[in-house]
Coordinates of C-alpha atoms in Angstrom, one line a residue:
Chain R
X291 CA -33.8 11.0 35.8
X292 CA -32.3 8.0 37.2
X293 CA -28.6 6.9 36.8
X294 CA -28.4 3.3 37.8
X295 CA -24.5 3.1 38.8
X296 CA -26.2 -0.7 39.5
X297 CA -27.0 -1.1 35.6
X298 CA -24.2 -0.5 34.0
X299 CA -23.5 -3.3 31.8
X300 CA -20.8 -5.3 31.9
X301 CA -17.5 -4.0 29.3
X302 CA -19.5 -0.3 29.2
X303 CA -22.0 -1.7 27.2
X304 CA -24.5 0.6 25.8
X305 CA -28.4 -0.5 26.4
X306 CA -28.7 -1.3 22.6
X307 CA -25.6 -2.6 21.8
X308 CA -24.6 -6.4 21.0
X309 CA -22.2 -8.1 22.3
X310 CA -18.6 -9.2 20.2
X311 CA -19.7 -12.4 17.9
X312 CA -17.7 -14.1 15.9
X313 CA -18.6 -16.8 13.3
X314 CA -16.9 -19.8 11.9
X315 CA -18.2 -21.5 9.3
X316 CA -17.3 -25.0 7.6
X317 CA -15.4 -26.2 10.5
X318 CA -16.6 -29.3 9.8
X319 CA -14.4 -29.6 6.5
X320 CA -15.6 -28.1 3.7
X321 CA -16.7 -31.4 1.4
X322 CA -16.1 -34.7 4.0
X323 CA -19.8 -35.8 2.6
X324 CA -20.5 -36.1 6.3
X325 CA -22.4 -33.0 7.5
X326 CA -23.1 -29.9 4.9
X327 CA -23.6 -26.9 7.3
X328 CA -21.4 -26.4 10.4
X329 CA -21.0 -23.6 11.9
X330 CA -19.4 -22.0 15.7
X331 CA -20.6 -18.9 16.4
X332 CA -19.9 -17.2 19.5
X333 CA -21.6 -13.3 21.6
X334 CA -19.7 -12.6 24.2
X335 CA -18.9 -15.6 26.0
X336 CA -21.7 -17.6 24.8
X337 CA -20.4 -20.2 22.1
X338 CA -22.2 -23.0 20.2
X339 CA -21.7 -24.8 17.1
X340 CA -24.3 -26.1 15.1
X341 CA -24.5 -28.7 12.2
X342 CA -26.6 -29.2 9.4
X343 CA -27.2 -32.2 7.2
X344 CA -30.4 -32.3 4.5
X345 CA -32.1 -32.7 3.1
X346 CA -31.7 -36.6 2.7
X347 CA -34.3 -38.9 2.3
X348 CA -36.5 -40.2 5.3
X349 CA -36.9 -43.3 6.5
X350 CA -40.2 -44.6 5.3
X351 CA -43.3 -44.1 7.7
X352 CA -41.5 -40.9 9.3
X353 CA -44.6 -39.3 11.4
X354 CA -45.8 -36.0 9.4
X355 CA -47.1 -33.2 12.1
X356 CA -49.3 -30.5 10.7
X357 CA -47.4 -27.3 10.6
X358 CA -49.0 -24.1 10.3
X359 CA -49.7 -22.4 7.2
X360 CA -48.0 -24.0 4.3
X361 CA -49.7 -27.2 2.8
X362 CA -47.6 -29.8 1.2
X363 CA -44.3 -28.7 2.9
X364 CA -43.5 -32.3 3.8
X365 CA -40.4 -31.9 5.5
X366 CA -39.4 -33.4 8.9
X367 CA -36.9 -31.4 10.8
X368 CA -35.2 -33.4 13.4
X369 CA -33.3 -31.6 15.9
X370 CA -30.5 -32.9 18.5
X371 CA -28.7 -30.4 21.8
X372 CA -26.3 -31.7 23.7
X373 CA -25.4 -30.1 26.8
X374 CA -21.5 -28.5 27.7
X375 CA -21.1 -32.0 29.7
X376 CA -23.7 -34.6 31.2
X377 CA -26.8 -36.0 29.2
X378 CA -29.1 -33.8 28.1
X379 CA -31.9 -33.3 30.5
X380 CA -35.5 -31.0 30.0
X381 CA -34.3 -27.7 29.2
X382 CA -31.4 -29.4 26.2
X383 CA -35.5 -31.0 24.9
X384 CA -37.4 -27.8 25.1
X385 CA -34.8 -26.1 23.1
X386 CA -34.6 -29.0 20.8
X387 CA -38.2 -28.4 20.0
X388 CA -37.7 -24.5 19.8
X389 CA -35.0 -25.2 17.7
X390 CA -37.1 -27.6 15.4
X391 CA -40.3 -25.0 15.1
X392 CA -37.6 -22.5 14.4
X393 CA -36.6 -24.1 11.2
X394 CA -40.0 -25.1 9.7
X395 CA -40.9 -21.9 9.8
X396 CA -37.8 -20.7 7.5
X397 CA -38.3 -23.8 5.2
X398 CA -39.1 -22.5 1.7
X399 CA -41.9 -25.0 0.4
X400 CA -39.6 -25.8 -3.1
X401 CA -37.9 -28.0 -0.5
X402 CA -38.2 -32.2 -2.0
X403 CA -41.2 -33.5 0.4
X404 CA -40.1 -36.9 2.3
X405 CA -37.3 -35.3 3.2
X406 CA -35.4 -34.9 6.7
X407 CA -33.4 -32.0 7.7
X408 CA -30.9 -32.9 11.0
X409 CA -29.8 -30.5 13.0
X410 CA -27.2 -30.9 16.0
X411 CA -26.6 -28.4 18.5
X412 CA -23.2 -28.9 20.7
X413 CA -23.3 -25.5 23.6
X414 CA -20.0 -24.8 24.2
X415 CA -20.4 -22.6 26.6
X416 CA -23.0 -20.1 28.1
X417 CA -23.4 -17.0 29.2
X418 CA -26.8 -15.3 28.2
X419 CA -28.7 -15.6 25.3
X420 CA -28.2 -18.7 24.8
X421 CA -31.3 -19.4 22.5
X422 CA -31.0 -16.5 20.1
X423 CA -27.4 -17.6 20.0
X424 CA -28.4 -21.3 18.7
X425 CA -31.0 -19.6 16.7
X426 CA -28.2 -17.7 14.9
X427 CA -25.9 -20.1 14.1
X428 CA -29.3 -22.6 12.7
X429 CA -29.7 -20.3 10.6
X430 CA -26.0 -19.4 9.3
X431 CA -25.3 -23.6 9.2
X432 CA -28.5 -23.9 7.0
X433 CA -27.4 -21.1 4.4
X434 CA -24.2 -22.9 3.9
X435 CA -25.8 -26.1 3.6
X436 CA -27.9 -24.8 0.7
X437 CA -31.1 -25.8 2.7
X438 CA -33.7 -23.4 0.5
X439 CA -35.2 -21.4 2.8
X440 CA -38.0 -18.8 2.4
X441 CA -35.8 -15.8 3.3
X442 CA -32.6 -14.6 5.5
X443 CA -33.0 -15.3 9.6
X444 CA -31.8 -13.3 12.2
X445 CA -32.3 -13.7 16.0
X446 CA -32.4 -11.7 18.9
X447 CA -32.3 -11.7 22.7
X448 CA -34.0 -8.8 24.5
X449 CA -33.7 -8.2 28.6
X450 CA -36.4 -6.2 29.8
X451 CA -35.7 -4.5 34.0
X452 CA -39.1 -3.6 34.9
X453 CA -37.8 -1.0 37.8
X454 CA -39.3 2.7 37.7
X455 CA -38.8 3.0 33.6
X456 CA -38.3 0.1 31.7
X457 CA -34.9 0.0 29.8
X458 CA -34.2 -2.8 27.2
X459 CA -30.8 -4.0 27.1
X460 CA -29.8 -6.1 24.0
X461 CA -28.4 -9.4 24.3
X462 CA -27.9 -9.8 27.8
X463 CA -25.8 -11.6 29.4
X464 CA -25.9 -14.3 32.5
X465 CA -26.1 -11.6 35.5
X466 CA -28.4 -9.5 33.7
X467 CA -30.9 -12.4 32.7
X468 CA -31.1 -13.5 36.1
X469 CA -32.0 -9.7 37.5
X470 CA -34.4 -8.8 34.5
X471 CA -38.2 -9.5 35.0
X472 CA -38.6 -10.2 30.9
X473 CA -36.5 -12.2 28.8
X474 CA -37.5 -12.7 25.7
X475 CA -35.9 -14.4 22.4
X476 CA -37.1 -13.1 19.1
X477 CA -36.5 -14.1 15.6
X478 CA -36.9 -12.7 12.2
X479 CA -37.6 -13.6 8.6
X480 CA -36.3 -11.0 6.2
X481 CA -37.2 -11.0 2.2
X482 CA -35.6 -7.9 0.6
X483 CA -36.4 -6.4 -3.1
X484 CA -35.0 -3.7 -4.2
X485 CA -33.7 -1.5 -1.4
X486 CA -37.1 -2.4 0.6
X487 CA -37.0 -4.9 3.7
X488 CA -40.0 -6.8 4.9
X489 CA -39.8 -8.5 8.8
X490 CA -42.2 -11.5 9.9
X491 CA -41.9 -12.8 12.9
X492 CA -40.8 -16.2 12.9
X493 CA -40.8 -17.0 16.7
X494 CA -41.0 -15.3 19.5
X495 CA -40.7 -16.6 23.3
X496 CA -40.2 -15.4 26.4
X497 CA -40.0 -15.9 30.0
X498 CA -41.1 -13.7 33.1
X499 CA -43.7 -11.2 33.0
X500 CA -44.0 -7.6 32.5
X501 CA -46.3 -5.4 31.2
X502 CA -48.1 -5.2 27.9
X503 CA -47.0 -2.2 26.8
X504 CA -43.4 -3.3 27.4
X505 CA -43.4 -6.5 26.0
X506 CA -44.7 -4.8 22.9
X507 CA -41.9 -2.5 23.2
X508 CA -39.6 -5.5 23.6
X509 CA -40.5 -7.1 20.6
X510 CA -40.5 -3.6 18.4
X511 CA -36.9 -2.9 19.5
X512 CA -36.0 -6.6 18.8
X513 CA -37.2 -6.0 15.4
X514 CA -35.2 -2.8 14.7
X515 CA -32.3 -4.5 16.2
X516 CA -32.5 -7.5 14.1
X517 CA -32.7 -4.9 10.8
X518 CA -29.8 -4.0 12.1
X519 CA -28.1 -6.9 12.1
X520 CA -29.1 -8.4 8.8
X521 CA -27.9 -5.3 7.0
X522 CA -24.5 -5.1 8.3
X523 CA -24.3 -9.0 7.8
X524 CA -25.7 -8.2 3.8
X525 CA -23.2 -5.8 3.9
X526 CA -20.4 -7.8 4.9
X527 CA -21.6 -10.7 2.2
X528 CA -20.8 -7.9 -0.7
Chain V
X46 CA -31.1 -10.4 -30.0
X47 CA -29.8 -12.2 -26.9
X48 CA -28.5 -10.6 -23.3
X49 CA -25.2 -11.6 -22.3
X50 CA -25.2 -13.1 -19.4
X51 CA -25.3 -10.4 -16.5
X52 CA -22.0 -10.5 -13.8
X53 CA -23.6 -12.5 -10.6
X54 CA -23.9 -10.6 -7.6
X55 CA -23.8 -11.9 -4.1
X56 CA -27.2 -12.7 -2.6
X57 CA -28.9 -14.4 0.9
X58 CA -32.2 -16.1 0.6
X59 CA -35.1 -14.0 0.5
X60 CA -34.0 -11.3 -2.5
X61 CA -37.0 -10.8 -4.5
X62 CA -35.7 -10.6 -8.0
X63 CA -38.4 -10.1 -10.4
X64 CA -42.7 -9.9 -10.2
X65 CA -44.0 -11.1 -12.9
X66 CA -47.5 -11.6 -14.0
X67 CA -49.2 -14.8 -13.2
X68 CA -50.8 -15.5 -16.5
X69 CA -47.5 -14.9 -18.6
X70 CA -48.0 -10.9 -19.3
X71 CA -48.9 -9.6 -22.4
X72 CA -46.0 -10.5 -25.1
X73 CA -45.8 -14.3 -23.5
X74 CA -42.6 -14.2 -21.7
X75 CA -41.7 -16.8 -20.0
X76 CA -39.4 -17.1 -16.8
X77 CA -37.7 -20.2 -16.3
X78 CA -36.5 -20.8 -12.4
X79 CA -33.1 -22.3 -12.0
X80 CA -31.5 -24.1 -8.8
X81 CA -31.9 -21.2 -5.6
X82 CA -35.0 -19.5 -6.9
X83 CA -38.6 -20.0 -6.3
X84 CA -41.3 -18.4 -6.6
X85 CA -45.2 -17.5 -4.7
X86 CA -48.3 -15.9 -4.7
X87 CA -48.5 -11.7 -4.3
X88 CA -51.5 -10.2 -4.7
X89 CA -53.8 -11.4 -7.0
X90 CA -52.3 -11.4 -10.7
X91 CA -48.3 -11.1 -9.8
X92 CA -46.0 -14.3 -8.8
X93 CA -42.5 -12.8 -6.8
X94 CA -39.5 -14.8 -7.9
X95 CA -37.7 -15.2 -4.4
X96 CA -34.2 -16.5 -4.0
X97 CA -33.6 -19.5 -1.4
X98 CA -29.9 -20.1 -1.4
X99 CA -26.8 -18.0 -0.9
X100 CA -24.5 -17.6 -3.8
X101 CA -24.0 -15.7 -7.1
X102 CA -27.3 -14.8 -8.7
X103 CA -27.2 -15.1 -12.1
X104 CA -29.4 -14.4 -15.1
X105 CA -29.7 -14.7 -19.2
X106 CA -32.1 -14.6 -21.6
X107 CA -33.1 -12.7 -24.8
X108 CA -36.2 -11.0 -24.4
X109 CA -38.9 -13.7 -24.6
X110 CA -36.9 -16.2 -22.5
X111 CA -35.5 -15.0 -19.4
X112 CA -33.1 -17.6 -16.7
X113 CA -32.7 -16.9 -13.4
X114 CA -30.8 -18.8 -11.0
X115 CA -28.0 -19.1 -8.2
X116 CA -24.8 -20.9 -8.4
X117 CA -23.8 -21.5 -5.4
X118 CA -20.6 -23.9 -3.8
X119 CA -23.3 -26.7 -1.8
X120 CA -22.3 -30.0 -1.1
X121 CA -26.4 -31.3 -1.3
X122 CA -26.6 -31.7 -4.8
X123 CA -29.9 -31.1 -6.5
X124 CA -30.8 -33.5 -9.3
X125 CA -31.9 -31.6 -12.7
X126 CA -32.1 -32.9 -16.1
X127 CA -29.5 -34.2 -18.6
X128 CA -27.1 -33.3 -15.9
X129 CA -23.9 -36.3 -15.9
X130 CA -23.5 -37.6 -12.7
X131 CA -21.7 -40.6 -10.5
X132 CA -23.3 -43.1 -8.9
X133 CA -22.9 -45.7 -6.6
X134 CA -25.4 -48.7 -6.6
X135 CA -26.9 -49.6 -3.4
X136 CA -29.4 -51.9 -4.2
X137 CA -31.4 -54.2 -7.2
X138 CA -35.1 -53.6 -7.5
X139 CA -36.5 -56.0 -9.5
X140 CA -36.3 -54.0 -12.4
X141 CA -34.5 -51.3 -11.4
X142 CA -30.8 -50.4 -9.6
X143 CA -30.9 -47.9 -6.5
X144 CA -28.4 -45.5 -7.0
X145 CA -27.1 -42.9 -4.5
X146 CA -25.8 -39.9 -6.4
X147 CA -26.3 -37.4 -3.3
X148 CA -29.6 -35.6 -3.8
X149 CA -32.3 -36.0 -1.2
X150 CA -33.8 -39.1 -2.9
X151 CA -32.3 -42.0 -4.6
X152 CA -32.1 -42.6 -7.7
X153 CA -33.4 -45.3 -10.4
X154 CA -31.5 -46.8 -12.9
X155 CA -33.5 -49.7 -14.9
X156 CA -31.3 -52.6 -15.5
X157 CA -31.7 -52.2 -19.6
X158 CA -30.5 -48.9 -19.4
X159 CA -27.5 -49.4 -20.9
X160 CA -25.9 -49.1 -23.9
X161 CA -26.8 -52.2 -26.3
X162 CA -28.2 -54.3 -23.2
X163 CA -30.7 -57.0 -23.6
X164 CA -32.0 -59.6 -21.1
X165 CA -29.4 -62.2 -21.6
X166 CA -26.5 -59.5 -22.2
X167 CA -26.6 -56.9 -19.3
X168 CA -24.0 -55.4 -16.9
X169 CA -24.6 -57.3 -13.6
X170 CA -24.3 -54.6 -10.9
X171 CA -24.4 -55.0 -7.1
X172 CA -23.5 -52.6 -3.7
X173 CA -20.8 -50.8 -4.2
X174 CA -20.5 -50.2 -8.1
X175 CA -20.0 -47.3 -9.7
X176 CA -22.0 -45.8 -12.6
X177 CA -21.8 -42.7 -14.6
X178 CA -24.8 -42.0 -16.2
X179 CA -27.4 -38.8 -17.4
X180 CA -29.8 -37.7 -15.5
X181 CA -33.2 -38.6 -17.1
X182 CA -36.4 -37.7 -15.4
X183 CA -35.9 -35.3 -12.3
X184 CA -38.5 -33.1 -10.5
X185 CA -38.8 -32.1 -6.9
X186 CA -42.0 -34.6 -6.3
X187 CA -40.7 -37.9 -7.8
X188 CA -37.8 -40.2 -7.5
X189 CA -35.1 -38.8 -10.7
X190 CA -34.2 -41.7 -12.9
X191 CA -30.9 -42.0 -14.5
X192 CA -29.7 -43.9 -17.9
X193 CA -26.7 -45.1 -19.3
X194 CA -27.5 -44.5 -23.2
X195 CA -26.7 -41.9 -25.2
X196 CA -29.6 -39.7 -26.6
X197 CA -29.9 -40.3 -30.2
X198 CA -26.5 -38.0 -32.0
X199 CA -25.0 -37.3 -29.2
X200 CA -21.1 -37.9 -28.7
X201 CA -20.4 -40.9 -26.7
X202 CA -19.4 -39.9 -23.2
X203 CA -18.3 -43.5 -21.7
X204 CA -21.8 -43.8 -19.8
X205 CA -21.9 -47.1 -17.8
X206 CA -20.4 -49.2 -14.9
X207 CA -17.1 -48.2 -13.8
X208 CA -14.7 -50.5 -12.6
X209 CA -12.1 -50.4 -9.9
X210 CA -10.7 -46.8 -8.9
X211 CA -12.1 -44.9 -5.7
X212 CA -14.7 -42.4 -5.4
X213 CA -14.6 -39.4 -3.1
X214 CA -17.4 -36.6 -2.7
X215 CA -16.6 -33.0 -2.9
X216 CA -19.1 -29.8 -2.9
X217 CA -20.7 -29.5 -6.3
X218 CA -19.2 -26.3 -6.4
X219 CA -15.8 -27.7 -6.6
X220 CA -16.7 -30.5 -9.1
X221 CA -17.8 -27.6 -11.7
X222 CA -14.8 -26.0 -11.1
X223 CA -12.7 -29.2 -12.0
X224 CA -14.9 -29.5 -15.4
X225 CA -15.0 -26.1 -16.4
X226 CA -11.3 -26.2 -16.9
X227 CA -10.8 -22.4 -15.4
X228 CA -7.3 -22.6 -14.8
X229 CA -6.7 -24.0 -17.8
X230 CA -3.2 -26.0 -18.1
X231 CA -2.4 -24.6 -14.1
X232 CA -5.2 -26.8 -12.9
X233 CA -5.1 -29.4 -10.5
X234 CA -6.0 -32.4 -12.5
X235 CA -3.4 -31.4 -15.5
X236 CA -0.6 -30.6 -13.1
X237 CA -1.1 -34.0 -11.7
X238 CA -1.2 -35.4 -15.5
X239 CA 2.3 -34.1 -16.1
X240 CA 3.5 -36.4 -13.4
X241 CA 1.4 -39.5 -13.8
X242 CA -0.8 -41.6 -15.6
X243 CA -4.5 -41.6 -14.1
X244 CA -8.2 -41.8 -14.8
X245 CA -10.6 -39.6 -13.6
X246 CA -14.4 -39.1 -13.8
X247 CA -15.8 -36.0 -12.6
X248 CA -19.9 -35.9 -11.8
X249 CA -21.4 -32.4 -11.3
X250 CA -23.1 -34.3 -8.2
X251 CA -20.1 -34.0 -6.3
X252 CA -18.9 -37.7 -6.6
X253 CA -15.1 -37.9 -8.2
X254 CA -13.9 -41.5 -9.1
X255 CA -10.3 -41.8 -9.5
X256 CA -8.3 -44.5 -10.8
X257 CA -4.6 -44.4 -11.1
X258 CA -1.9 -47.1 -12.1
X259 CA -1.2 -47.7 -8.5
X260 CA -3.1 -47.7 -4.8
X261 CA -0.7 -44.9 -3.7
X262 CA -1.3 -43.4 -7.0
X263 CA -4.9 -43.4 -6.6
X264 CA -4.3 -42.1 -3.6
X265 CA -2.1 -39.3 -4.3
X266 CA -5.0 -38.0 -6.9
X267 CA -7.4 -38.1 -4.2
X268 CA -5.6 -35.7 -1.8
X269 CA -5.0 -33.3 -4.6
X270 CA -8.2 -33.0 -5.5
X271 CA -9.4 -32.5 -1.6
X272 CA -6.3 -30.3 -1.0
X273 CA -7.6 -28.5 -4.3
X274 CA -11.1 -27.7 -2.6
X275 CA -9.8 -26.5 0.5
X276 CA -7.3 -24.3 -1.5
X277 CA -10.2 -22.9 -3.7
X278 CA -12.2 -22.1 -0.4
X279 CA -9.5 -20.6 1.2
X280 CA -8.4 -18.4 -1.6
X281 CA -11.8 -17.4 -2.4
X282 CA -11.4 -17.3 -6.1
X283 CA -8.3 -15.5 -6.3
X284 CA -6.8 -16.7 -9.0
X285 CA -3.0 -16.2 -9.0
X286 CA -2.9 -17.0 -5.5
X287 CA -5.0 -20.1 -6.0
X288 CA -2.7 -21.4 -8.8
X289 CA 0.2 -20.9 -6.7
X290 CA -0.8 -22.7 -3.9
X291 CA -2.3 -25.9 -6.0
X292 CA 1.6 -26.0 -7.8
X293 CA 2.7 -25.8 -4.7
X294 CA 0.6 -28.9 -3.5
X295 CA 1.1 -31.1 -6.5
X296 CA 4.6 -30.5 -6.0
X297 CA 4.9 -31.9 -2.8
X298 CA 2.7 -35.2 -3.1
X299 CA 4.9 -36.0 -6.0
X300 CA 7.9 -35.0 -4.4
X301 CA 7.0 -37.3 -1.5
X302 CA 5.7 -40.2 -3.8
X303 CA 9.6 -39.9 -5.4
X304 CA 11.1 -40.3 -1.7
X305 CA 9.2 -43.2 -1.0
X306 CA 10.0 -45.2 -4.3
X307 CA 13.8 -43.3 -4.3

């Protein structure tokens, strides 16, 4: 029985508990015809806001990459982060791509082929999590621009401290990504019917290394979590 | 022996409404998908009907016929048939206008598709002009095609070029509102009516032109009706608080339209 006075998370955080978020949506203006989906969503301290415009028509000759698994969804997603101040350098163009295989994989294929969907990323400010965090508020910007999309997304951000007994903290902040061996960002696809939920995973990345058993348990508690999450969100909706 | 239609109820994407056999089941009913729904492959002989959009889901139907579909407050307007929409021409084909009416493709309007045109007789149009027309041909594959005649016995509507006026764009959801009329004689567009003399074309596409006597008028008519949207998403559908709020509105544009002249 260890009690790590070291661990405790910052605020008294419990191990499986998330931080405060809060979400704006349409602070774009609702209707200006420029961008469709905009959305700020904050955890903690970790803000971004996100907008969403599509899909519009691409410009002819548009490169088509394979993606897996659904023939004849035609759609390009283009995706743009910018960085809290400077130009955006390697890591603003890995998530760009993250954020890009993120959304083809929540595309429903009824979306009009030749299409482009845009999505721009602004980080406002970062403390931990910050993928699962853009991840979110993709997914919350493309519900409210009416992008059809196969089901409802949630994403989650899982710390894993490999010392003695490995304990998963949720959503973890700056200080505790930097300490953890695993990080990992995890996100779900639900489709509901009835009172039944089914999960897929829709991508799952992490950095560090641990074992396998505990990157298993990583991903099982990210799933659970995520549940969680899109229940009380449904909820909230009603 | 037809269903009223059932109260909406809220939904994300990814609700599976209904499984229904592939091959049309046994006393050949059919489903028909409206905007938000769509539907795949489960097993070997059922199709799920999935919902894609957030919004009210709605359904009808009498027992052989049954509708699904979610009505939701998107700006992205989805082009479906027979549906009367504004658009503004970007470019001449050859044969046929480019119109932009706010979908995800363009639009094609051929230059005789107008009421009593002929070769030597046709509206000329060019970048900028406004049409209202009907939505002819649409699918999710092909370009939708528009026309400005009127199917055979059908009331004229004033399909064709509009001239003059201004045309903003609003969320689709908004633009039913307008045309449904809910508020009846409370509603923006009659309270403004009281007070002045305008025209107005509404296109369920999102796409309002306005035309009043004068540039401030026209003006004035185009911040009630974006005033109106961001009251109506504010309010969330409350309805004695939304009519309150729009009187309130109208009130002051004409108020300050009176101090200017004064």
């Amino acid at each position: 029985m260890e009690v790590d006075e070291a661990c405790e998370r910052a605020g008294g955080r419990d191990y499986l508990e998330l931080r405060a978020s809060r979400c704006e949506v349409g602070i774009a203006g609702c209707g200006s015809g420029k961008v469709e989906g905009s959305v700020r969503l904050s955890s903690g301290r970790t803000a971004v806001a996100v907008e969403v415009k599509g899909p519009e028509s691409s410009p002819s000759g548009a490169p088509t990459k394979p993606t897996a698994g659904r023939d004849g969804l035609l759609v390009t997603v283009r995706s743009i982060v910018r960085p809290i101040s400077g130009l955006a350098g390697e890591r603003e163009q890995d998530l760009e791509s993250k954020v890009v295989s993120f959304v083809e994989g929540i595309l429903d294929p009824s979306c009009p082929p030749r299409t482009t969907v845009t999505v721009v990323v602004q980080i406002l400010s970062e403390d931990g999590s910050l993928l699962a965090t853009i991840l979110n508020a993709t997914a919350v910007a493309l519900v409210e621009a009416g992008v059809p999309l196969f089901g409802s997304p949630v994403a989650v951000s899982i710390a894993v401290a490999d010392s003695g007994t490995p304990r998963v903290r949720l959503d973890p902040d700056l200080r505790e990504e930097s300490t953890c061996e695993l990080v990992g960002t995890y996100a779900y696809l639900f489709v509901t019917e009835g009172d039944q939920t089914g999960a897929s995973v829709v991508q799952a990345s992490s950095m560090g290394r641990s074992s396998a058993e505990t990157a298993m348990l990583a991903l099982a508690t990210a799933e659970k979590a995520a549940e969680a999450v899109f229940h009380s969100r449904r909820g909230g909706e009603e | 022996m037809a269903m009223a239609e059932k109260e909406g109820r809220t939904c994300v994407p990814g609700e599976v409404i209904a499984r229904v056999p592939r091959d049309g089941g046994p006393a050949g009913t059919t489903v028909r998908l409206g905007s938000g729904t769509s539907q795949n492959k489960c097993g070997q002989v059922t199709l799920a009907i999935r919902t894609t959009k957030a919004g009210t889901l709605k359904q009808q139907g009498k027992r052989e016929v049954k509708r699904f579909w979610v009505e939701t407050r998107h700006q992205r307007y989805v082009p479906s048939m027979d549906d009367l929409v504004v658009g503004i021409v970007m470019e001449c084909h050859g044969e046929t206008y480019s119109v932009d009416v706010g979908g995800p493709q363009a639009a094609l309007l051929p230059i005789l598709g107008f009421e009593g045109a002929t070769r030597r007789n046709r509206p000329m149009l060019s970048l900028g002009d406004v049409v209202y027309a009907r939505v002819s041909l649409a699918d999710r594959d092909i370009d939708p095609e528009l026309l400005c005649t009127e199917k055979i016995s059908a009331k004229p509507k004033g399909l064709g070029p509009l001239k003059a006026g201004y045309v903003l764009k609003v969320q689709t959801g908004c633009s039913r509102e307008l045309l449904s009329g809910e508020h009846g004689d409370q509603g923006v567009l009659q309270l403004l009516g009281d007070h002045l003399d305008y025209e107005c074309c509404l296109g369920v596409n999102g796409y309002v032109w306005v035309k009043g006597s004068t540039a401030a008028e026209t003006l004035m008519v185009k911040n009630a009706i974006e005033n109106y949207q961001s009251i109506s998403f504010g309010a969330r559908g409350e309805q004695e608080e939304t009519r309150k709020r729009v009187r309130r509105m109208v009130g002051d544009l004409v108020r300050r339209r009176g101090g200017d002249e004064g």
